């Protein structure tokens, strides 16, 4: 079955750290750019970071630069998001997303998300 | 940085009516990199349209997309009960960004 499954969310105190994982199955993982997208409670979607197939190129939204690190292990078909110095405003559902890049470029496969709550 | 502005914020319509959702980019963007998503409460977003006007696999033909310069439109020709949801436009490429969303509610 083609799917992305996130894990690693939970409750963390402000200033703390958390590592999210995304396990891909049923896809040729190393053929795709991958992204993390988040959604704060009751709010819209916000792209967070993405990573090229071989890990040689990555991008971040300004609000997480220097605090979050995206990485991947193609041998394990897995994507990661290391989140440090967490703030209350990082509270959100975090989605793992596959990017389809060619003549068209779009997000075509989403996981179900994992909830991160930053609170004391 | 590209900013996508969606309008209206909320659209109140009845089943069977036509819905027209707008998305305006703050600068020139490639239509090939513009997509539309539908999201229902408690669910992940679902891809509806990619490349501004191409329906994704399994999307009914009542959904259509168009582009004119920096203006993009998602049209739902006749609203079905399951179409009441939040819709987002999104751009990939030089910057990855979402519009703030349009909520389509039952009148």
XYZ file of N, CA and C in Angstrom, chain B residues 25-76:
156
model
N -1.505 35.528 -6.889
C -0.090 35.510 -6.514
C 0.470 36.920 -6.491
N 1.385 37.177 -5.558
C 1.959 38.521 -5.390
C 2.939 38.879 -6.500
N 3.382 37.889 -7.239
C 4.268 38.104 -8.378
C 4.054 36.974 -9.368
N 4.671 37.108 -10.526
C 4.494 36.104 -11.572
C 4.979 34.732 -11.098
N 4.142 33.727 -11.314
C 4.493 32.353 -10.959
C 4.178 31.457 -12.142
N 4.821 30.316 -12.178
C 4.543 29.355 -13.245
C 3.248 28.617 -12.945
N 2.353 28.591 -13.917
C 1.103 27.847 -13.744
C 1.369 26.366 -13.516
N 2.510 25.892 -14.003
C 2.850 24.468 -13.857
C 3.082 24.086 -12.401
N 3.289 25.091 -11.558
C 3.633 24.839 -10.158
C 2.526 25.262 -9.190
N 1.293 25.459 -9.704
C 0.183 25.903 -8.877
C -0.817 24.755 -8.712
N -1.161 24.471 -7.467
C -2.068 23.360 -7.166
C -3.186 23.821 -6.236
N -4.247 23.036 -6.204
C -5.381 23.260 -5.301
C -5.613 21.998 -4.466
N -5.933 22.213 -3.178
C -6.203 21.115 -2.263
C -7.539 21.342 -1.571
N -8.164 20.243 -1.202
C -9.376 20.251 -0.389
C -9.033 19.636 0.955
N -9.543 20.240 2.037
C -9.331 19.651 3.354
C -10.629 19.635 4.137
N -10.935 18.479 4.688
C -12.096 18.324 5.571
C -11.602 18.166 7.008
N -12.456 18.487 7.994
C -12.024 18.431 9.391
C -11.445 17.074 9.773
N -10.281 17.123 10.437
C -9.648 15.905 10.925
C -8.954 15.082 9.858
N -8.890 15.595 8.631
C -8.269 14.852 7.540
C -7.078 15.612 6.968
N -6.199 14.872 6.335
C -5.109 15.498 5.595
C -5.668 16.135 4.321
N -4.993 17.137 3.807
C -5.428 17.718 2.534
C -5.407 16.688 1.417
N -6.259 16.918 0.425
C -6.342 16.056 -0.762
C -6.077 16.884 -2.004
N -5.201 16.410 -2.854
C -4.884 17.114 -4.098
C -6.078 17.051 -5.045
N -6.482 18.233 -5.524
C -7.565 18.316 -6.505
C -7.034 18.624 -7.904
N -6.219 19.674 -7.984
C -5.763 20.230 -9.255
C -4.268 20.485 -9.177
N -3.534 20.121 -10.209
C -2.123 20.480 -10.314
C -1.886 21.158 -11.651
N -0.781 21.890 -11.751
C -0.525 22.623 -12.990
C -1.653 23.571 -13.345
N -2.301 24.116 -12.336
C -3.375 25.110 -12.446
C -4.682 24.577 -13.015
N -4.620 23.554 -13.878
C -5.856 23.150 -14.564
C -6.001 21.648 -14.770
N -5.108 20.857 -14.221
C -5.148 19.409 -14.422
C -5.759 18.718 -13.200
N -6.832 17.963 -13.426
C -7.432 17.250 -12.311
C -6.573 16.063 -11.896
N -6.437 15.895 -10.575
C -5.698 14.753 -10.054
C -6.536 13.480 -10.245
N -5.886 12.358 -10.086
C -6.542 11.064 -10.265
C -7.740 10.920 -9.338
N -8.875 10.554 -9.920
C -10.067 10.298 -9.121
C -10.892 11.519 -8.769
N -10.482 12.691 -9.211
C -11.229 13.917 -8.886
C -12.357 14.101 -9.901
N -13.571 14.312 -9.422
C -14.728 14.454 -10.341
C -14.577 15.652 -11.258
N -15.210 15.568 -12.433
C -15.040 16.633 -13.425
C -15.840 17.889 -13.096
N -16.563 17.899 -11.987
C -17.197 19.154 -11.568
C -16.155 20.136 -11.001
N -14.954 19.635 -10.712
C -13.861 20.485 -10.265
C -13.014 20.886 -11.487
N -12.756 22.179 -11.623
C -11.892 22.638 -12.702
C -11.062 23.821 -12.227
N -9.899 23.992 -12.852
C -9.014 25.096 -12.510
C -8.614 25.869 -13.746
N -8.344 27.148 -13.541
C -7.905 27.990 -14.659
C -6.910 29.022 -14.156
N -6.224 29.652 -15.108
C -5.207 30.648 -14.767
C -5.260 31.796 -15.752
N -4.978 33.000 -15.231
C -4.850 34.186 -16.072
C -3.850 35.109 -15.404
N -2.630 35.122 -15.935
C -1.574 35.917 -15.308
C -1.285 35.418 -13.911
N -1.437 36.309 -12.933
C -1.187 35.925 -11.543
C -2.468 35.532 -10.817
N -3.555 35.406 -11.531
C -4.841 35.028 -10.952
C -5.191 33.589 -11.319
N -5.563 32.826 -10.288
C -5.930 31.431 -10.476
C -7.319 31.214 -9.896
N -8.077 30.332 -10.530
C -9.455 30.098 -10.113
C -9.737 28.608 -10.024
N -10.398 28.227 -8.934
C -10.944 26.881 -8.786
C -12.456 27.006 -8.880
N -13.054 26.228 -9.759
C -14.500 26.252 -9.935
C -15.076 24.878 -9.634
N -16.133 24.879 -8.842
C -16.909 23.663 -8.605
C -18.250 23.905 -9.281
